[in-house]
Amino acid sequence: MSEKKAKRIGILTAGGDCPGLNAAIRGIGKTAIVNHGMEVLGFVSGYTGLIHLEYVELKEQQLSGILTLGGTILGTSREKPFKISQTDGNINKPELIKENYDKLGLDCLICIGGNGTMKTAAKIAELGLNVVGIPKTIDNDVWGTDITFGFDSAVAIATEAIDRLHTTANSHQRAMIIEVMGHDAGWIALYAGMAGGGDIILIPEIEFNIRSVCKKIEKRFEEKKPYSIVVVAEGIKVPENKHAASYIAECITNYTGVEARETRLGYLQRGGSPTAMDRILATRYGAYAAEIIARGEYNVMVALRDNKLATIPLSEVEGKLNLVNPHHPLVKKCRSMGVSFGDE
Ligand code: F6P
């Protein structure tokens, strides 16, 4: 009886980076090599490496010592191969992807990324190639999973920043406005807002009105609470050309006379070492992706539902967003403790 040929898989990391990417690469690689004798290739800079055939072979040695590292050892990009761009000339990217996949003799491609990455992965599956998606993003907005890795680290960083704002806000009796990332979703603002004891939390999913925000600040001053912390998601609706935090700070100063200062946390939320929770989640996702490939399950995204690993077809994930439900239990809890979402 002839021995079954070991599988050959490719990995890429695409979209904005986040803590935990290397833990996921390591989780895939170690499981694939140690447990299943697979060969593992890593494409450089997301889908760009797949289009231009830039890759490295990942052996156990390359996977050692990367668990705690931020960023991605493979690099990433926002390349969208199925979007026709003026600068691409006559390059047919989907065709190149198929050609390179076949040339390398891949059995499956693992795409680690957020919504955009999952959309592209679903399109690659439609080309007839085998794909598995792993959901990552600090924004936690990938549909079909309870949580993405990267989110816990971002929340931890944002929470620490809020903690530090409390003391300086108190000393100066100011309103401190902190803007956190999240794209169109308010997950980071909601979680860090609760963990950091924000007085007002503004998220895109709950429409705020500025009068209500200002009223809350004034009320706090009347109640002899001399400072306020306002946690603002970057995706809230503000006038064009304004950043969320600067707009809110400007309005508070103008309408209440309370001195307001803004902080935009920016890319600090995406950098550095992952939290223990993200290391574990990314490792679980990575190892699970290798396991499902070993048993021949393709064209799905790995997910966590009720703390259990699961899979969901990429075709179901594509084009959907996981946004905060305005009636989310955390929103209700915050409200019941007097936190304002600017909509009262
Ligand atoms: O999706 C992650 C994220 O950090 C968002 O929170 C943010 O809006 C965006 O990426 C920033 O993108 P870029 O890396 O292209 O500046």
CSV table of C-alpha atoms and ligand atoms in Angstrom, one decimal:
chain,number,residue,atom,x,y,z
A,1,MET,CA,0.0,0.0,0.0
A,2,SER,CA,1.5,3.4,-1.0
A,3,GLU,CA,1.9,6.0,1.7
A,4,LYS,CA,-0.4,9.1,1.6
A,5,LYS,CA,1.5,12.2,0.5
A,6,ALA,CA,1.9,14.8,3.2
A,7,LYS,CA,-0.2,18.0,2.7
A,8,ARG,CA,1.4,21.3,1.7
A,9,ILE,CA,-0.2,24.4,3.1
A,10,GLY,CA,0.3,28.2,2.7
A,11,ILE,CA,-0.3,30.8,5.3
A,12,LEU,CA,-0.8,34.6,4.8
A,13,THR,CA,-1.6,37.4,7.2
A,14,ALA,CA,-3.6,40.3,5.6
A,15,GLY,CA,-5.2,43.6,6.5
A,16,GLY,CA,-4.3,45.7,9.5
A,17,ASP,CA,-2.0,43.9,11.9
A,18,CYS,CA,-2.8,43.0,15.5
A,19,PRO,CA,-1.3,41.3,18.5
A,20,GLY,CA,-1.5,37.5,18.2
A,21,LEU,CA,-0.7,37.0,14.5
A,22,ASN,CA,2.6,35.2,15.3
A,23,ALA,CA,0.9,33.1,17.9
A,24,ALA,CA,-1.6,32.0,15.2
A,25,ILE,CA,1.1,31.3,12.6
A,26,ARG,CA,3.0,29.3,15.3
A,27,GLY,CA,-0.2,27.4,16.2
A,28,ILE,CA,-0.8,26.4,12.6
A,29,GLY,CA,2.8,25.6,11.8
A,30,LYS,CA,3.6,23.5,14.9
A,31,THR,CA,0.4,21.5,14.7
A,32,ALA,CA,0.7,21.0,10.9
A,33,ILE,CA,4.4,19.9,11.1
A,34,VAL,CA,4.5,18.0,14.4
A,35,ASN,CA,1.1,16.4,14.4
A,36,HIS,CA,0.5,15.9,10.7
A,37,GLY,CA,3.9,16.0,8.9
A,38,MET,CA,2.7,18.8,6.6
A,39,GLU,CA,4.9,21.2,4.7
A,40,VAL,CA,4.2,24.9,5.5
A,41,LEU,CA,4.9,27.9,3.4
A,42,GLY,CA,4.4,31.5,4.5
A,43,PHE,CA,3.5,34.2,1.9
A,44,VAL,CA,5.0,37.6,2.4
A,45,SER,CA,2.9,40.7,2.8
A,46,GLY,CA,-0.6,39.2,2.6
A,47,TYR,CA,-2.2,38.5,-0.8
A,48,THR,CA,0.7,40.4,-2.4
A,49,GLY,CA,3.1,37.5,-1.7
A,50,LEU,CA,0.6,35.1,-3.2
A,51,ILE,CA,0.2,37.1,-6.4
A,52,HIS,CA,4.0,37.7,-6.8
A,53,LEU,CA,5.1,34.3,-5.6
A,54,GLU,CA,7.0,35.6,-2.6
A,55,TYR,CA,7.1,33.1,0.2
A,56,VAL,CA,9.3,31.4,2.8
A,57,GLU,CA,9.3,27.9,4.0
A,58,LEU,CA,8.3,27.7,7.7
A,59,LYS,CA,10.0,25.0,9.6
A,60,GLU,CA,9.8,24.5,13.4
A,61,GLN,CA,12.9,26.6,13.8
A,62,GLN,CA,11.2,29.7,12.2
A,63,LEU,CA,8.2,29.1,14.5
A,64,SER,CA,10.3,29.1,17.7
A,65,GLY,CA,10.3,32.2,19.9
A,66,ILE,CA,7.5,34.1,18.0
A,67,LEU,CA,4.6,33.4,20.4
A,68,THR,CA,4.9,36.6,22.3
A,69,LEU,CA,6.0,38.8,19.4
A,70,GLY,CA,3.6,41.6,18.2
A,71,GLY,CA,3.1,42.3,14.4
A,72,THR,CA,3.5,39.4,11.9
A,73,ILE,CA,6.7,37.7,10.9
A,74,LEU,CA,5.2,37.4,7.4
A,75,GLY,CA,4.3,41.0,6.9
A,76,THR,CA,0.8,42.2,5.8
A,77,SER,CA,-0.8,44.5,3.3
A,78,ARG,CA,-4.3,45.7,2.3
A,79,GLU,CA,-4.0,44.2,-1.2
A,80,LYS,CA,-7.4,43.3,-2.5
A,81,PRO,CA,-6.8,41.0,-5.5
A,82,PHE,CA,-10.4,40.9,-6.7
A,83,LYS,CA,-10.8,44.7,-6.9
A,84,ILE,CA,-9.9,46.1,-10.3
A,85,SER,CA,-7.4,48.9,-9.8
A,86,GLN,CA,-6.2,51.5,-12.4
A,87,THR,CA,-2.6,50.9,-11.5
A,88,ASP,CA,-2.6,47.1,-12.1
A,89,GLY,CA,-2.3,47.3,-15.9
A,90,ASN,CA,-3.0,43.9,-17.4
A,91,ILE,CA,-2.2,41.8,-14.4
A,92,ASN,CA,-5.0,39.3,-13.7
A,93,LYS,CA,-4.5,38.8,-10.0
A,94,PRO,CA,-7.1,36.0,-9.5
A,95,GLU,CA,-5.5,34.1,-12.4
A,96,LEU,CA,-2.0,34.5,-10.8
A,97,ILE,CA,-3.3,33.3,-7.5
A,98,LYS,CA,-4.6,30.2,-9.1
A,99,GLU,CA,-1.5,29.6,-11.1
A,100,ASN,CA,0.8,30.1,-8.1
A,101,TYR,CA,-1.3,27.9,-5.9
A,102,ASP,CA,-1.1,25.1,-8.5
A,103,LYS,CA,2.6,25.7,-9.2
A,104,LEU,CA,3.4,25.3,-5.5
A,105,GLY,CA,1.2,22.2,-5.2
A,106,LEU,CA,-0.7,23.6,-2.3
A,107,ASP,CA,-3.5,21.6,-0.7
A,108,CYS,CA,-4.9,24.6,1.2
A,109,LEU,CA,-4.3,28.3,1.9
A,110,ILE,CA,-4.9,29.7,5.3
A,111,CYS,CA,-5.9,33.4,5.3
A,112,ILE,CA,-5.6,35.1,8.7
A,113,GLY,CA,-7.4,38.4,8.6
A,114,GLY,CA,-10.5,40.5,9.2
A,115,ASN,CA,-13.6,41.1,7.1
A,116,GLY,CA,-11.8,42.2,3.9
A,117,THR,CA,-9.5,39.1,4.1
A,118,MET,CA,-12.5,36.8,4.6
A,119,LYS,CA,-14.2,38.3,1.6
A,120,THR,CA,-11.2,37.7,-0.6
A,121,ALA,CA,-10.8,34.1,0.9
A,122,ALA,CA,-14.4,33.4,-0.1
A,123,LYS,CA,-13.6,34.6,-3.6
A,124,ILE,CA,-10.5,32.4,-3.8
A,125,ALA,CA,-12.6,29.4,-2.8
A,126,GLU,CA,-14.9,30.2,-5.7
A,127,LEU,CA,-11.9,29.8,-8.0
A,128,GLY,CA,-11.9,26.2,-6.9
A,129,LEU,CA,-9.0,26.4,-4.4
A,130,ASN,CA,-9.1,25.2,-0.8
A,131,VAL,CA,-9.1,28.0,1.7
A,132,VAL,CA,-9.4,28.3,5.5
A,133,GLY,CA,-10.0,31.6,7.2
A,134,ILE,CA,-8.8,32.6,10.7
A,135,PRO,CA,-10.5,35.7,12.2
A,136,LYS,CA,-8.2,38.4,13.6
A,137,THR,CA,-8.7,42.1,14.2
A,138,ILE,CA,-8.6,44.4,17.2
A,139,ASP,CA,-12.1,45.6,16.0
A,140,ASN,CA,-13.8,42.3,16.9
A,141,ASP,CA,-16.2,42.9,13.9
A,142,VAL,CA,-15.9,39.6,12.0
A,143,TRP,CA,-19.3,38.0,11.6
A,144,GLY,CA,-19.7,34.3,12.6
A,145,THR,CA,-17.4,34.2,15.6
A,146,ASP,CA,-18.0,35.4,19.2
A,147,ILE,CA,-14.5,36.9,19.3
A,148,THR,CA,-11.5,37.7,17.1
A,149,PHE,CA,-7.9,37.6,18.4
A,150,GLY,CA,-6.3,41.0,18.8
A,151,PHE,CA,-9.4,42.4,20.5
A,152,ASP,CA,-8.4,41.5,24.1
A,153,SER,CA,-5.0,43.1,23.7
A,154,ALA,CA,-6.4,46.3,22.2
A,155,VAL,CA,-9.0,46.5,25.1
A,156,ALA,CA,-6.2,46.0,27.6
A,157,ILE,CA,-4.1,48.8,26.1
A,158,ALA,CA,-7.1,51.1,25.9
A,159,THR,CA,-8.1,50.3,29.4
A,160,GLU,CA,-4.6,51.2,30.7
A,161,ALA,CA,-4.7,54.4,28.9
A,162,ILE,CA,-8.1,55.3,30.4
A,163,ASP,CA,-6.8,54.4,33.9
A,164,ARG,CA,-4.0,56.9,33.4
A,165,LEU,CA,-6.4,59.6,32.2
A,166,HIS,CA,-8.4,59.4,35.4
A,167,THR,CA,-5.7,60.8,37.6
A,168,THR,CA,-4.7,63.7,35.4
A,169,ALA,CA,-8.4,64.5,34.7
A,170,ASN,CA,-9.0,64.6,38.4
A,171,SER,CA,-6.1,66.8,39.1
A,172,HIS,CA,-7.2,69.4,36.6
A,173,GLN,CA,-10.9,68.9,36.8
A,174,ARG,CA,-11.2,68.3,33.1
A,175,ALA,CA,-13.2,66.3,30.7
A,176,MET,CA,-10.9,63.8,29.0
A,177,ILE,CA,-12.0,62.4,25.7
A,178,ILE,CA,-10.3,59.3,24.5
A,179,GLU,CA,-10.8,58.0,21.0
A,180,VAL,CA,-10.3,54.3,20.4
A,181,MET,CA,-10.2,52.4,17.1
A,182,GLY,CA,-12.8,49.9,16.0
A,183,HIS,CA,-13.7,51.0,12.4
A,184,ASP,CA,-17.5,51.0,12.2
A,185,ALA,CA,-17.9,48.9,15.4
A,186,GLY,CA,-17.9,50.1,19.0
A,187,TRP,CA,-16.6,47.0,20.6
A,188,ILE,CA,-13.3,48.4,21.9
A,189,ALA,CA,-15.0,51.6,23.2
A,190,LEU,CA,-17.7,49.5,25.0
A,191,TYR,CA,-15.3,47.0,26.6
A,192,ALA,CA,-12.5,49.5,27.5
A,193,GLY,CA,-15.2,52.0,28.5
A,194,MET,CA,-16.6,49.6,31.0
A,195,ALA,CA,-13.2,48.3,32.2
A,196,GLY,CA,-11.8,51.8,32.6
A,197,GLY,CA,-14.9,53.3,34.2
A,198,GLY,CA,-15.9,55.7,31.5
A,199,ASP,CA,-18.7,58.1,32.3
A,200,ILE,CA,-19.8,58.5,28.7
A,201,ILE,CA,-19.3,55.9,26.0
A,202,LEU,CA,-20.1,56.9,22.4
A,203,ILE,CA,-20.3,54.1,19.8
A,204,PRO,CA,-21.4,54.1,16.2
A,205,GLU,CA,-24.2,51.6,16.9
A,206,ILE,CA,-26.0,54.1,19.3
A,207,GLU,CA,-26.8,57.5,17.8
A,208,PHE,CA,-25.8,60.2,20.3
A,209,ASN,CA,-26.8,63.9,20.5
A,210,ILE,CA,-24.2,66.4,21.7
A,211,ARG,CA,-26.7,68.2,24.0
A,212,SER,CA,-27.2,65.0,26.0
A,213,VAL,CA,-23.4,64.5,26.2
A,214,CYS,CA,-22.9,68.0,27.5
A,215,LYS,CA,-25.8,67.7,30.0
A,216,LYS,CA,-24.2,64.6,31.5
A,217,ILE,CA,-20.9,66.5,31.9
A,218,GLU,CA,-22.6,69.5,33.6
A,219,LYS,CA,-24.6,67.2,35.8
A,220,ARG,CA,-21.4,65.5,37.0
A,221,PHE,CA,-19.9,68.9,37.9
A,222,GLU,CA,-23.1,69.9,39.8
A,223,GLU,CA,-22.9,66.6,41.7
A,224,LYS,CA,-19.3,67.6,42.7
A,225,LYS,CA,-17.7,65.0,40.4
A,226,PRO,CA,-15.1,67.3,39.1
A,227,TYR,CA,-14.0,65.3,36.1
A,228,SER,CA,-15.4,63.1,33.4
A,229,ILE,CA,-14.0,60.4,31.1
A,230,VAL,CA,-15.6,60.1,27.7
A,231,VAL,CA,-14.7,57.1,25.6
A,232,VAL,CA,-15.3,57.6,22.0
A,233,ALA,CA,-15.2,55.0,19.1
A,234,GLU,CA,-13.5,56.4,16.0
A,235,GLY,CA,-16.5,55.4,13.9
A,236,ILE,CA,-19.2,57.7,15.5
A,237,LYS,CA,-20.8,60.1,13.2
A,238,VAL,CA,-19.2,63.6,13.3
A,239,PRO,CA,-19.1,66.4,10.8
A,240,GLU,CA,-16.8,65.8,7.8
A,241,ASN,CA,-13.1,66.5,8.3
A,242,LYS,CA,-13.3,66.2,12.1
A,243,HIS,CA,-11.9,63.4,14.2
A,244,ALA,CA,-14.4,61.9,16.7
A,245,ALA,CA,-12.5,63.0,19.9
A,246,SER,CA,-11.6,66.5,18.7
A,247,TYR,CA,-15.2,67.2,17.7
A,248,ILE,CA,-16.5,66.0,21.1
A,249,ALA,CA,-13.9,67.9,23.0
A,250,GLU,CA,-14.6,71.1,21.0
A,251,CYS,CA,-18.3,70.8,21.7
A,252,ILE,CA,-17.9,70.2,25.4
A,253,THR,CA,-15.6,73.2,25.8
A,254,ASN,CA,-17.9,75.4,23.8
A,255,TYR,CA,-21.2,74.4,25.3
A,256,THR,CA,-20.3,73.7,28.9
A,257,GLY,CA,-17.3,75.8,29.6
A,258,VAL,CA,-15.6,72.7,31.1
A,259,GLU,CA,-12.0,72.3,30.0
A,260,ALA,CA,-11.8,69.3,27.7
A,261,ARG,CA,-8.7,67.5,26.3
A,262,GLU,CA,-8.5,64.8,23.7
A,263,THR,CA,-6.4,61.7,23.3
A,264,ARG,CA,-6.3,59.6,20.2
A,265,LEU,CA,-4.8,56.2,21.1
A,266,GLY,CA,-4.3,55.2,17.4
A,267,TYR,CA,-1.8,52.5,16.5
A,268,LEU,CA,-0.7,51.9,20.1
A,269,GLN,CA,-3.7,49.7,20.2
A,270,ARG,CA,-2.4,47.4,17.5
A,271,GLY,CA,1.2,47.2,18.5
A,272,GLY,CA,3.2,45.1,20.9
A,273,SER,CA,2.9,41.7,22.6
A,274,PRO,CA,-0.5,39.9,22.8
A,275,THR,CA,-2.3,39.4,26.1
A,276,ALA,CA,-2.4,35.8,27.5
A,277,MET,CA,-6.0,35.5,26.3
A,278,ASP,CA,-5.1,36.5,22.8
A,279,ARG,CA,-2.1,34.1,22.7
A,280,ILE,CA,-4.4,31.3,23.8
A,281,LEU,CA,-7.2,32.2,21.3
A,282,ALA,CA,-4.8,32.7,18.4
A,283,THR,CA,-3.0,29.4,19.2
A,284,ARG,CA,-6.4,27.6,19.4
A,285,TYR,CA,-7.5,29.0,16.1
A,286,GLY,CA,-4.2,28.2,14.4
A,287,ALA,CA,-4.0,24.6,15.7
A,288,TYR,CA,-7.7,24.0,14.9
A,289,ALA,CA,-7.1,25.3,11.3
A,290,ALA,CA,-4.3,22.8,10.8
A,291,GLU,CA,-6.5,20.0,12.3
A,292,ILE,CA,-9.5,20.7,10.0
A,293,ILE,CA,-7.2,20.8,7.0
A,294,ALA,CA,-5.7,17.4,8.0
A,295,ARG,CA,-9.2,15.9,8.0
A,296,GLY,CA,-10.1,17.6,4.7
A,297,GLU,CA,-12.5,20.4,5.8
A,298,TYR,CA,-12.1,23.4,3.5
A,299,ASN,CA,-13.7,26.8,2.6
A,300,VAL,CA,-14.6,27.6,6.1
A,301,MET,CA,-13.6,30.1,8.8
A,302,VAL,CA,-12.6,28.8,12.2
A,303,ALA,CA,-14.6,30.5,14.9
A,304,LEU,CA,-15.3,30.5,18.6
A,305,ARG,CA,-18.9,30.0,19.7
A,306,ASP,CA,-19.8,29.6,23.4
A,307,ASN,CA,-16.1,29.1,24.0
A,308,LYS,CA,-16.1,26.1,21.7
A,309,LEU,CA,-14.1,25.9,18.4
A,310,ALA,CA,-16.3,25.7,15.4
A,311,THR,CA,-16.3,26.3,11.7
A,312,ILE,CA,-18.6,28.4,9.5
A,313,PRO,CA,-18.6,28.5,5.6
A,314,LEU,CA,-16.7,31.4,4.2
A,315,SER,CA,-19.7,32.1,1.9
A,316,GLU,CA,-21.8,32.8,5.0
A,317,VAL,CA,-19.3,35.2,6.6
A,318,GLU,CA,-18.6,37.2,3.5
A,319,GLY,CA,-19.9,40.8,3.4
A,320,LYS,CA,-21.3,40.8,6.9
A,321,LEU,CA,-20.3,42.8,10.0
A,322,ASN,CA,-20.5,41.9,13.7
A,323,LEU,CA,-21.6,45.2,15.3
A,324,VAL,CA,-22.6,45.9,18.9
A,325,ASN,CA,-26.3,45.3,19.5
A,326,PRO,CA,-27.6,48.4,21.2
A,327,HIS,CA,-29.3,46.1,23.7
A,328,HIS,CA,-26.1,44.1,24.4
A,329,PRO,CA,-25.9,43.1,28.1
A,330,LEU,CA,-22.8,45.2,28.6
A,331,VAL,CA,-24.6,48.3,27.3
A,332,LYS,CA,-27.5,47.6,29.7
A,333,LYS,CA,-25.1,47.1,32.6
A,334,CYS,CA,-23.4,50.3,31.9
A,335,ARG,CA,-26.7,52.2,31.6
A,336,SER,CA,-27.9,50.7,34.9
A,337,MET,CA,-24.8,52.2,36.6
A,338,GLY,CA,-25.4,55.7,35.2
A,339,VAL,CA,-23.1,55.5,32.2
A,340,SER,CA,-24.4,57.7,29.3
A,341,PHE,CA,-24.3,56.6,25.7
A,342,GLY,CA,-25.3,60.2,24.7
A,343,ASP,CA,-28.8,59.2,23.6
A,344,GLU,CA,-30.9,60.0,26.6
B,1,F6P,O1,-9.1,47.2,11.3
B,1,F6P,C1,-8.2,47.5,12.3
B,1,F6P,C2,-7.9,49.0,12.2
B,1,F6P,O2,-6.9,49.3,13.1
B,1,F6P,C3,-9.2,49.9,12.5
B,1,F6P,O3,-9.5,49.9,13.9
B,1,F6P,C4,-8.7,51.2,11.9
B,1,F6P,O4,-9.8,51.9,11.5
B,1,F6P,C5,-8.0,50.8,10.7
B,1,F6P,O5,-7.5,49.4,11.0
B,1,F6P,C6,-6.7,51.6,10.4
B,1,F6P,O6,-6.2,51.1,9.2
B,1,F6P,P1,-4.8,51.4,8.6
B,1,F6P,O7,-3.9,50.4,9.1
B,1,F6P,O8,-5.0,51.2,7.1
B,1,F6P,O9,-4.4,52.8,8.9
